[in-house]
Structure formats: C-alpha cells, structure tokens
PDB file of C-alpha atoms in Angstrom:
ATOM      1  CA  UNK A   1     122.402  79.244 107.241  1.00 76.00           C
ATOM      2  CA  UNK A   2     118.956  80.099 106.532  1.00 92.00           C
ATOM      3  CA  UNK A   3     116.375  78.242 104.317  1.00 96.00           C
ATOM      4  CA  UNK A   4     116.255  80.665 101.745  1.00 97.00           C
ATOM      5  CA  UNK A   5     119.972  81.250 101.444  1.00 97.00           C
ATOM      6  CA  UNK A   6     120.905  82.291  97.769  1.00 96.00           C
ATOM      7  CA  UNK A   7     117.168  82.628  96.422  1.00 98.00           C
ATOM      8  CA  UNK A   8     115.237  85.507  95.425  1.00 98.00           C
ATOM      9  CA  UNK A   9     111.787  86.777  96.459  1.00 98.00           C
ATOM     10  CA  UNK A  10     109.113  88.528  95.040  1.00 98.00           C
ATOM     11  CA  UNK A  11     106.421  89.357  97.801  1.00 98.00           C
ATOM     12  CA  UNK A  12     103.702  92.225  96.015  1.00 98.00           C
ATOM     13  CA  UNK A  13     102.032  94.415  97.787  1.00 95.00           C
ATOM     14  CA  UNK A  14     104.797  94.487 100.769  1.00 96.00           C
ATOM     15  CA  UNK A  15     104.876  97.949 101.757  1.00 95.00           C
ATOM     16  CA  UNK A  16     102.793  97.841 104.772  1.00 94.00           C
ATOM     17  CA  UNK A  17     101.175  94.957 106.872  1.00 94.00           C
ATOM     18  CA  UNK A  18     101.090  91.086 105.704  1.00 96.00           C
ATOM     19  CA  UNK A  19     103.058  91.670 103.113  1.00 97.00           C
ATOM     20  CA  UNK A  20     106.105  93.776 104.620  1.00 97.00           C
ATOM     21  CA  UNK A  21     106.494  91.290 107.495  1.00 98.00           C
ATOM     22  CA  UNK A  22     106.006  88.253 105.184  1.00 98.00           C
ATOM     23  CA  UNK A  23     109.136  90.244 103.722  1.00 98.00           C
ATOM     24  CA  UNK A  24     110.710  91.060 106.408  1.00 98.00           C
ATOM     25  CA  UNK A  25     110.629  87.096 107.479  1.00 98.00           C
ATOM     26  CA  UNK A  26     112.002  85.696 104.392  1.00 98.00           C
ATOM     27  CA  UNK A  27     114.682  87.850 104.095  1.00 98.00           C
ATOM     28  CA  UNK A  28     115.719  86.872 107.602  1.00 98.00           C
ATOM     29  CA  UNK A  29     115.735  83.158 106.310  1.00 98.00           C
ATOM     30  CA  UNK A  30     118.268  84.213 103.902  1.00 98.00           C
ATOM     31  CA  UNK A  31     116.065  85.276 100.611  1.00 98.00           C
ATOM     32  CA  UNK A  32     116.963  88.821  98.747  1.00 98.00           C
ATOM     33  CA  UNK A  33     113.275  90.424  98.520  1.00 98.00           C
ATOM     34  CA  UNK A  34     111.729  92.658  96.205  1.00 98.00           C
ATOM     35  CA  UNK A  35     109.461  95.277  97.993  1.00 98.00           C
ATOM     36  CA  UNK A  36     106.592  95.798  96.062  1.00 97.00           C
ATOM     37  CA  UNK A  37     104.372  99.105  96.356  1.00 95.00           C
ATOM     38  CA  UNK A  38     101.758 100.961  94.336  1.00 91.00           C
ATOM     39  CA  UNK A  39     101.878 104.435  95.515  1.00 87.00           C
ATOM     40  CA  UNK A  40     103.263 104.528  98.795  1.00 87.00           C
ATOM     41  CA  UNK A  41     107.221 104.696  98.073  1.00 94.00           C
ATOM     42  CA  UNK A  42     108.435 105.883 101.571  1.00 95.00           C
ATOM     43  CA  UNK A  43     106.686 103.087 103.074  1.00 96.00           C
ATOM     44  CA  UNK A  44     108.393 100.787 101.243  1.00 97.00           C
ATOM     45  CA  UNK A  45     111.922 102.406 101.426  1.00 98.00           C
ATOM     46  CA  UNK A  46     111.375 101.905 105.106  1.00 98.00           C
ATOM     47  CA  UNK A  47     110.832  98.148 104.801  1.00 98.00           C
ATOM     48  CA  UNK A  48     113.919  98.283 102.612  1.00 98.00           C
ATOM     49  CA  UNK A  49     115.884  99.631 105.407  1.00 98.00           C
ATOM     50  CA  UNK A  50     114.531  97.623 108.343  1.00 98.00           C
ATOM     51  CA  UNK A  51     115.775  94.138 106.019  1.00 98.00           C
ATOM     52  CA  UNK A  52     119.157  95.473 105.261  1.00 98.00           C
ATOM     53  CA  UNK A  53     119.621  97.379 109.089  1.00 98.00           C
ATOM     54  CA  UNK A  54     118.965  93.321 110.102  1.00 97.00           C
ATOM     55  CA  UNK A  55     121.936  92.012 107.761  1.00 97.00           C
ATOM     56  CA  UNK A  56     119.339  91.458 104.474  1.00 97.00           C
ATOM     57  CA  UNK A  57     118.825  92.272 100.984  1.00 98.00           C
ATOM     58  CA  UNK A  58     116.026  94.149  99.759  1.00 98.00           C
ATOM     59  CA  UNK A  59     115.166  96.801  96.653  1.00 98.00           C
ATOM     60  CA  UNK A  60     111.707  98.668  96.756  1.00 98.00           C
ATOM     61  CA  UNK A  61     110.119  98.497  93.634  1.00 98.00           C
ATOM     62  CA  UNK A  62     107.267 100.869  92.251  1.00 97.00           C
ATOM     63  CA  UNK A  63     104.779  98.795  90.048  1.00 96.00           C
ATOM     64  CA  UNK A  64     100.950  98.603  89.701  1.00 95.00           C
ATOM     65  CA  UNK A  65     100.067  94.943  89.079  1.00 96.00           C
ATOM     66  CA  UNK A  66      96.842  95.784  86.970  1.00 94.00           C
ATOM     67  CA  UNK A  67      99.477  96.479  84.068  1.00 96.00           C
ATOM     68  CA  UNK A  68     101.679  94.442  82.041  1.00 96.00           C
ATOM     69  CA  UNK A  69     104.404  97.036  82.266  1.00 97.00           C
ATOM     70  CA  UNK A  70     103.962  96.449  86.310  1.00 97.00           C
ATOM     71  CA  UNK A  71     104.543  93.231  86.180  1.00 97.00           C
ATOM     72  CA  UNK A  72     107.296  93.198  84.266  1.00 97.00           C
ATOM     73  CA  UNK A  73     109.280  95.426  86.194  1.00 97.00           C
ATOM     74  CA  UNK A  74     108.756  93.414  89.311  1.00 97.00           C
ATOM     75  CA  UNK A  75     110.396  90.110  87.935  1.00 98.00           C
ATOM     76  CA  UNK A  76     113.286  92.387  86.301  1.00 98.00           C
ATOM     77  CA  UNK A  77     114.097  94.247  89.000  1.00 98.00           C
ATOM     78  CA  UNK A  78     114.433  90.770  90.892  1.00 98.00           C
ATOM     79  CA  UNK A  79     116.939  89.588  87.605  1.00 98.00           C
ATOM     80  CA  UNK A  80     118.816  93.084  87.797  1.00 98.00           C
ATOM     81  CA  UNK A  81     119.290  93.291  91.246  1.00 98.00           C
ATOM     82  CA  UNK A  82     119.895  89.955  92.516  1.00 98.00           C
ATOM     83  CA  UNK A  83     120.255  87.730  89.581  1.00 97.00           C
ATOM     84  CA  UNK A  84     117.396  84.980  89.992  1.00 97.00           C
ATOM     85  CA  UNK A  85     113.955  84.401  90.930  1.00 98.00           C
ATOM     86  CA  UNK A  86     112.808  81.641  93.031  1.00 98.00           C
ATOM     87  CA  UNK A  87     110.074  82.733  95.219  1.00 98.00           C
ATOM     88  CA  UNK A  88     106.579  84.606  94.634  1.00 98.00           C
ATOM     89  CA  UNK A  89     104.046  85.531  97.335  1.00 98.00           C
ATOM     90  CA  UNK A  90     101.218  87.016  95.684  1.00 98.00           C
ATOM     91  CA  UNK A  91     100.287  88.969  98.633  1.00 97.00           C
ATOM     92  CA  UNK A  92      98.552  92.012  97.005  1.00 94.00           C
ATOM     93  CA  UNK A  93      94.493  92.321  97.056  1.00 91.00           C
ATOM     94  CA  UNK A  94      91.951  95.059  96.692  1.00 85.00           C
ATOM     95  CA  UNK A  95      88.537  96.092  95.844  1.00 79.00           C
ATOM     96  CA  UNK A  96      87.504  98.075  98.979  1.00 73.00           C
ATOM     97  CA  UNK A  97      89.063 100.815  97.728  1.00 77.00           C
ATOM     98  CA  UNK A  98      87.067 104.302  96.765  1.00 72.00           C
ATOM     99  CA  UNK A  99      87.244 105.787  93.602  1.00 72.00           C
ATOM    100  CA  UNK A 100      88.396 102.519  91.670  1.00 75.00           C
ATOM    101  CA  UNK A 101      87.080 101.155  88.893  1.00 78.00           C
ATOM    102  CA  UNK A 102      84.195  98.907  88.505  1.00 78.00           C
ATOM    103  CA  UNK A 103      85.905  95.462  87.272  1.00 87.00           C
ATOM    104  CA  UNK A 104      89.218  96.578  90.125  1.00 90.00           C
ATOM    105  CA  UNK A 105      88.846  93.743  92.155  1.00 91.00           C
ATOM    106  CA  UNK A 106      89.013  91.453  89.753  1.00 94.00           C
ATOM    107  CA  UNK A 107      91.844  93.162  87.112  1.00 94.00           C
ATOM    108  CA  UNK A 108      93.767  92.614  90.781  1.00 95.00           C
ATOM    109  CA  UNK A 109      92.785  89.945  92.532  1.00 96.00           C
ATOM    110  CA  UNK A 110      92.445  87.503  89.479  1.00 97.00           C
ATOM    111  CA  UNK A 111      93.959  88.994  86.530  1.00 97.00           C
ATOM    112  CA  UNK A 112      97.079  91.064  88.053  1.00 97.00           C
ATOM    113  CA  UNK A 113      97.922  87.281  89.485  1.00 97.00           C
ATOM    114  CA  UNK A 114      97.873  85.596  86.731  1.00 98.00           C
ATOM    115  CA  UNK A 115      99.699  87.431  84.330  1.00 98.00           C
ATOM    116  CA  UNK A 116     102.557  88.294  86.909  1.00 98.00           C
ATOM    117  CA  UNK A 117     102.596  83.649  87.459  1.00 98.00           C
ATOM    118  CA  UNK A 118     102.899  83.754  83.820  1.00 97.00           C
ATOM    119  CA  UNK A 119     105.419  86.699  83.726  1.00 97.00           C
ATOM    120  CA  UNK A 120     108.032  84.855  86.048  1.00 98.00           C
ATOM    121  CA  UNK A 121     107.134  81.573  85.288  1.00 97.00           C
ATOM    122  CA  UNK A 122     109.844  81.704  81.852  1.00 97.00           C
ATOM    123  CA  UNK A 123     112.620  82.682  84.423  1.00 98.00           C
ATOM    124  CA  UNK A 124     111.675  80.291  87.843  1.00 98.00           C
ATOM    125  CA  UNK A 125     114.038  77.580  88.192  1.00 98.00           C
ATOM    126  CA  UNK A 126     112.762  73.800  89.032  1.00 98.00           C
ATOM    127  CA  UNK A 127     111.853  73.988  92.436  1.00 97.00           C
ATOM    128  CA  UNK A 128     110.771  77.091  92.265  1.00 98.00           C
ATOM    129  CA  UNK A 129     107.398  77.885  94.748  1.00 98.00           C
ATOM    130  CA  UNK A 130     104.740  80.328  94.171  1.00 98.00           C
ATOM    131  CA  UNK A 131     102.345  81.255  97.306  1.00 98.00           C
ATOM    132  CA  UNK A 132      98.995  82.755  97.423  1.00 98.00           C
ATOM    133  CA  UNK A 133      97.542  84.587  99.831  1.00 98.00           C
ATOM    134  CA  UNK A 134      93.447  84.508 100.541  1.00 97.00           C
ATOM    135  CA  UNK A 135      90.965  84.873 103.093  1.00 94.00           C
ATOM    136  CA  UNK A 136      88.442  82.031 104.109  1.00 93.00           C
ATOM    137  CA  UNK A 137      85.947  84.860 103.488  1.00 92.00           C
ATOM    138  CA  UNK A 138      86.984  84.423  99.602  1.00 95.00           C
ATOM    139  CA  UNK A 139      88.208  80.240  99.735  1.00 96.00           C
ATOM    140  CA  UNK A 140      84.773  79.382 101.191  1.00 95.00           C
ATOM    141  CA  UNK A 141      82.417  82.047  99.385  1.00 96.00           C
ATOM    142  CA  UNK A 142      80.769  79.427  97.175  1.00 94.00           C
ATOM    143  CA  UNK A 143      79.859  77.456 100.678  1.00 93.00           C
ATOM    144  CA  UNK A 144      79.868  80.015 103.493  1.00 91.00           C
ATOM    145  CA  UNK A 145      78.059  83.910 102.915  1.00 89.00           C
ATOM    146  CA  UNK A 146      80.390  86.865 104.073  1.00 88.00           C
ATOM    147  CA  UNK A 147      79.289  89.991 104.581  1.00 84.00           C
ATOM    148  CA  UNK A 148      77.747  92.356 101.622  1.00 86.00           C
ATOM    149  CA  UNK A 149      80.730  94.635 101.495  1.00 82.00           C
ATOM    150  CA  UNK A 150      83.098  91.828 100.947  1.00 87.00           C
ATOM    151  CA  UNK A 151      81.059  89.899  98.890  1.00 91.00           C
ATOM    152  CA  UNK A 152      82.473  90.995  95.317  1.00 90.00           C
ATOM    153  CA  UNK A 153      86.238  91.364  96.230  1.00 91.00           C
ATOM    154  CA  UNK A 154      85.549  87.524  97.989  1.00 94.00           C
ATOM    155  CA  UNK A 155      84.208  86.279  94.524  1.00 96.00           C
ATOM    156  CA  UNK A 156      87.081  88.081  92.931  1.00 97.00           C
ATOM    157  CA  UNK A 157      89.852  86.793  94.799  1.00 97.00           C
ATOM    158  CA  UNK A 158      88.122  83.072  94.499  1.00 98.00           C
ATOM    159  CA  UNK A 159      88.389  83.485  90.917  1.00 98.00           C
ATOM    160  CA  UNK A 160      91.889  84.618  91.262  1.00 98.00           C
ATOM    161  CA  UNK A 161      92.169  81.393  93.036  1.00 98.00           C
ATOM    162  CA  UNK A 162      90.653  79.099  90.680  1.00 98.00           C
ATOM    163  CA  UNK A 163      92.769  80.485  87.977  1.00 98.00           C
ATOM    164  CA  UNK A 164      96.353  79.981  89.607  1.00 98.00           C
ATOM    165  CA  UNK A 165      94.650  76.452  90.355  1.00 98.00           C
ATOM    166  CA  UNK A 166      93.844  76.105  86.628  1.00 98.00           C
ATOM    167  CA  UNK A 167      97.747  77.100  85.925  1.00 98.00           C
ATOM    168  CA  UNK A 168      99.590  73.886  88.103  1.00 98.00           C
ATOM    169  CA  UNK A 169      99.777  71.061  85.272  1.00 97.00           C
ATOM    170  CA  UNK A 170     101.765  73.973  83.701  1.00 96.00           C
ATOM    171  CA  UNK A 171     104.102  74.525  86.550  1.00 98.00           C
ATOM    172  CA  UNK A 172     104.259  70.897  87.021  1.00 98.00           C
ATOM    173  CA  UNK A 173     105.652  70.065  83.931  1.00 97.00           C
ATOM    174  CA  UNK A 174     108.342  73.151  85.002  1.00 97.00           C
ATOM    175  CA  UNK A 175     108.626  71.632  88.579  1.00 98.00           C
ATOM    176  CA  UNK A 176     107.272  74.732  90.674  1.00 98.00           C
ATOM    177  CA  UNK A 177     104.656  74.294  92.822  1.00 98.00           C
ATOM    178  CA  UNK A 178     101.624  76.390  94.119  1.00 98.00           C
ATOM    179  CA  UNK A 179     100.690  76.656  97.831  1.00 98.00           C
ATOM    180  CA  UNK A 180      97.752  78.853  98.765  1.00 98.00           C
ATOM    181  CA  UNK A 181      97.606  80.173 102.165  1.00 98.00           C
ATOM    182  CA  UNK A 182      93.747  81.273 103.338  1.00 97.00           C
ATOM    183  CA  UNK A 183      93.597  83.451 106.089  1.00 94.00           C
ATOM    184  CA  UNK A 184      90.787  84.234 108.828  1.00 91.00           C
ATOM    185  CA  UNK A 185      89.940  87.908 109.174  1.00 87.00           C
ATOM    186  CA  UNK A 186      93.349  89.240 110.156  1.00 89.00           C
ATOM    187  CA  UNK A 187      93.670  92.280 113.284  1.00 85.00           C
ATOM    188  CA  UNK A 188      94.887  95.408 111.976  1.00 80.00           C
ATOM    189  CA  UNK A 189      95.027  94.811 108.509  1.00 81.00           C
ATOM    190  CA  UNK A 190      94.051  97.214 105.620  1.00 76.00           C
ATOM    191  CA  UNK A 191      90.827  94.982 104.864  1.00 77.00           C
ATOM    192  CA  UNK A 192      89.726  94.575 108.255  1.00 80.00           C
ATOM    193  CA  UNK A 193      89.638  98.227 108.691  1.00 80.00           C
ATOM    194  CA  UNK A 194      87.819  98.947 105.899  1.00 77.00           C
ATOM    195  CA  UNK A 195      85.104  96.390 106.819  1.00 77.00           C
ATOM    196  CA  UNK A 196      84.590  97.320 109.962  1.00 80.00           C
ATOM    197  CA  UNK A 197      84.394 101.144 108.522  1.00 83.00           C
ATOM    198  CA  UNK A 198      81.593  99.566 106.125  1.00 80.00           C
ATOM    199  CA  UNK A 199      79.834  97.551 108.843  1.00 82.00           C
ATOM    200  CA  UNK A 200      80.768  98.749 112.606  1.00 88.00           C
ATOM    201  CA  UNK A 201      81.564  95.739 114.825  1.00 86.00           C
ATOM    202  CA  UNK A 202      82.590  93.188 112.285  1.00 82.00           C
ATOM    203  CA  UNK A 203      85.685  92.408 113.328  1.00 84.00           C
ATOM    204  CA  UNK A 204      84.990  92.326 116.957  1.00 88.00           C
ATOM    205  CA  UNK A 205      81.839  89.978 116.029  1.00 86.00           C
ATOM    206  CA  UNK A 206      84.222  88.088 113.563  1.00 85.00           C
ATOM    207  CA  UNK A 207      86.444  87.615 116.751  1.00 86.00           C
ATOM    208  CA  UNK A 208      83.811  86.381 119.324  1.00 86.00           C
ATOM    209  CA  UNK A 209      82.883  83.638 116.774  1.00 86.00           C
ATOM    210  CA  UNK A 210      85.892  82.759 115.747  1.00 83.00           C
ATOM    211  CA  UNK A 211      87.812  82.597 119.133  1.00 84.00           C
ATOM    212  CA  UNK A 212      90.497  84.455 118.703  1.00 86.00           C
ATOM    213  CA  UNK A 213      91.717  86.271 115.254  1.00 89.00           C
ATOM    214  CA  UNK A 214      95.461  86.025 113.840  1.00 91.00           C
ATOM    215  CA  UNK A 215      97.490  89.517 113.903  1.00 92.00           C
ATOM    216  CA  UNK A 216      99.442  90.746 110.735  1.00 94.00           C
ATOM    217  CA  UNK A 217     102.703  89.401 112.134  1.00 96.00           C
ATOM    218  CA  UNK A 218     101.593  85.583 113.315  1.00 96.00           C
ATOM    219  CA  UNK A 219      99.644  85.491 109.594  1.00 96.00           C
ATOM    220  CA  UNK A 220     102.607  86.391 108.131  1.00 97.00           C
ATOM    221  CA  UNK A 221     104.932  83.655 109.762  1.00 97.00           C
ATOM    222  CA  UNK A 222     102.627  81.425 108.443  1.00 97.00           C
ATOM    223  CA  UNK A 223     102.992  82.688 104.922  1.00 98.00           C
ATOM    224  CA  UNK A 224     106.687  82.749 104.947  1.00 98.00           C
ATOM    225  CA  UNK A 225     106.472  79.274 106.544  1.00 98.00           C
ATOM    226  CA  UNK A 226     104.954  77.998 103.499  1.00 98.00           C
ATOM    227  CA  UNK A 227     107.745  78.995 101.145  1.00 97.00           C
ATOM    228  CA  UNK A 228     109.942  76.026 102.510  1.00 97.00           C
ATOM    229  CA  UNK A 229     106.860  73.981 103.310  1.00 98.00           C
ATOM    230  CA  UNK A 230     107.536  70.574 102.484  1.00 97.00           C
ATOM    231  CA  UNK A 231     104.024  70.142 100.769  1.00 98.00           C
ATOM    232  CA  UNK A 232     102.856  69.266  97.567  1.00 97.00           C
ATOM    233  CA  UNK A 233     101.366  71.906  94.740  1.00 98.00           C
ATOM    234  CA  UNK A 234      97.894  72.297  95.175  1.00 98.00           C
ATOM    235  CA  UNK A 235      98.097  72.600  98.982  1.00 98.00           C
ATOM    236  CA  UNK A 236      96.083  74.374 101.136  1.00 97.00           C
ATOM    237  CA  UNK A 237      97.597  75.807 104.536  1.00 97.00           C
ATOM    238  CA  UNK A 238      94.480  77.163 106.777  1.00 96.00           C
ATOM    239  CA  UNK A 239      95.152  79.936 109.338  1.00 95.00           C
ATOM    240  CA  UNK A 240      93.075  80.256 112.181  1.00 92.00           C
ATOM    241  CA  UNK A 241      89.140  80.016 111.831  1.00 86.00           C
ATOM    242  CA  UNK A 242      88.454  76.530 112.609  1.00 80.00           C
ATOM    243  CA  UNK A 243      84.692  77.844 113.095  1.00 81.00           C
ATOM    244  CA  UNK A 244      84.659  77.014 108.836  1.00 79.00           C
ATOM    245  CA  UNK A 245      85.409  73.472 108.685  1.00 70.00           C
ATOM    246  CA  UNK A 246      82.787  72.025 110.836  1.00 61.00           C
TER     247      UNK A 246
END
C-alpha cells in the first residue's frame, strides 16, 4: 500500500527534471498524476509511459499556466481522468527564458500560482495538501543578494510565495494545508543551466560554498516527501544550503 493510494496529483511543469521525477515518485506511492507541459508534448508522453511501464497512472496534459483556460484544464483533466484531486505541487517557474515577455516571471511565478490554488481549491477535499516549490535564491532574496541574472525571477517567485502565504486562513477554514519546499541551486536543472550560461562558473562557485549541491532526483524525493509530511500549513522544508541560515 502506498501513501498516496486512491488520491490524485497535479505536479505542473513535470515534463522534464524536478518536476517529472517529483511525478514519477508520487505515482510510485500510489497517487494517479497529471503530467503537466507547455510545449514539449513528447517529453511528457514519455513520463507518462515510464509511470504506467512501473504499474502507475498518469495522463499528460498540455496547458500554459499564464492562462485561465490553462489552468482549468489541468484540474479537469485530473476530475475526468481520475475522478478527484487531492494533491498540487506547483513545480513550474520561469523568467530566464528569451523572447518572453517583460512582466513573464511574475504572470508565472506569482500569478499562474495563484489562480491555479484558487482554481482547485472549490474541488480539494479536507485534507487536501498543496506544495510549493522555491529556491533559497528567491525565499531569502529580501535578506541574502543572488546573482543579477536571477535577481527578478527571485523577487518574482518570492512574491509568488508571499501570495500562496496570504491564501492559508482560506485553506484553513477548507482544511488543506500549504507546505513550501525551498531548494539550493539544484545540478542539472533547467535554471542552473541557464545561470551558469549567463554567468560562467556559478554553479561550480555555488557548489564550493555550499558544500555539496542537491541533484534533480534527491530534490525531488524531498518534494514528494512533503506531500505526506506530517507538518503543519505554513511549513517550510529546507533542502540543502545550510551556508543561508547562519
């Protein structure tokens, strides 16, 4: 029997790294996952796959979060296909990317999680958990400086933050609860590539000070750990970086 036995998942932006093995962990705790992508279908089909090759139950489901149509179709494709909703990982971020939009970052990483909370929140049973991914780069930025290049997606996914924060009285009086998870610079992921692109040798200065930096799969654990956490809303789960709490 696995934890998540009978519940459905929601993890967004799940087609490739964090997010496809933070799938890929709760559905092999039990959970039926929706496979969120933006663009990048056959990457998703193939997390798909991989879950129901290992005896799980996944869809793949095209939606950009920015929208309300989007958002929608995540929480009814989780309805339609498996009949419930009980989990959502807000995994997705951005604001590196070229060619966006000024105000991207933060229509993603503050408004796109918001109005999906408030999207599923009508259809999440008591007991219900939502989990939010971050980076101590963004938790800390009003304490500790990051570098330039991150600075604006940082303050955007803060705000993104504060805002689910600002939402928990609300899912209190529903009984679901809000853990955020807050990440050190993760190996290999999307982000880290992109900043080290912008400013050769972060990550492997990033790594001599921090010690040691998490890889996509041991940050993931650690975000599928929390949806069974037995911790109160509001919670903060650190992962690796103990370099920002002195």
């Amino acid at each position: 029997m696995g934890k998540l036995d009978g519940k459905t998942a929601i993890v967004t932006g799940s087609s490739r790294g964090v997010g496809a093995d933070v799938a890929k962990f709760l559905a092999a705790e039990g959970a039926a996952v929706v496979v969120n992508y933006r663009q990048k279908a056959p990457r998703a089909n193939k997390v798909v796959a991989q879950i129901q090759e290992a005896g799980g139950r996944a869809v793949a489901v095209g939606a950009d979060l920015t929208t309300q149509e989007g958002v929608q179709a995540l929480v009814s494709a989780a309805l339609e296909n498996f009949g419930s909703l009980d989990l959502v990982v807000l995994n997705a971020s951005g604001g590196m990317e070229s060619g966006m939009a000024p105000d991207y970052a933060l229509q993603l990483n503050r408004d796109a999680q918001v109005n999906l909370l408030n999207a599923a929140m009508p259809v999440l049973p008591a007991g219900a958990r939502v989990v939010f991914v971050t980076s101590h780069q963004a938790h800390f930025i009003e304490t500790v400086p990051t570098m330039p290049e991150y600075e604006p997606v940082a303050k955007s996914k803060r705000a993104g933050e504060d805002a689910l924060r600002a939402l928990i009285p609300n899912l209190a009086a529903e009984d679901i609860s809000l853990v955020v998870v807050s990440g050190d610079m993760i190996e290999g992921t999307v982000t880290a590539t992109l900043l080290d692109r912008a400013n050769p040798g972060a990550i492997e200065a990033r790594r001599a000070e921090a010690g040691r930096l998490y890889s996509v799969a041991e940050f993931a654990e650690e975000i599928a750990k929390m949806a069974t956490a037995d911790v109160p809303s509001g919670h903060t789960e650190y992962v690796g970086g103990a370099d920002y709490f002195k």
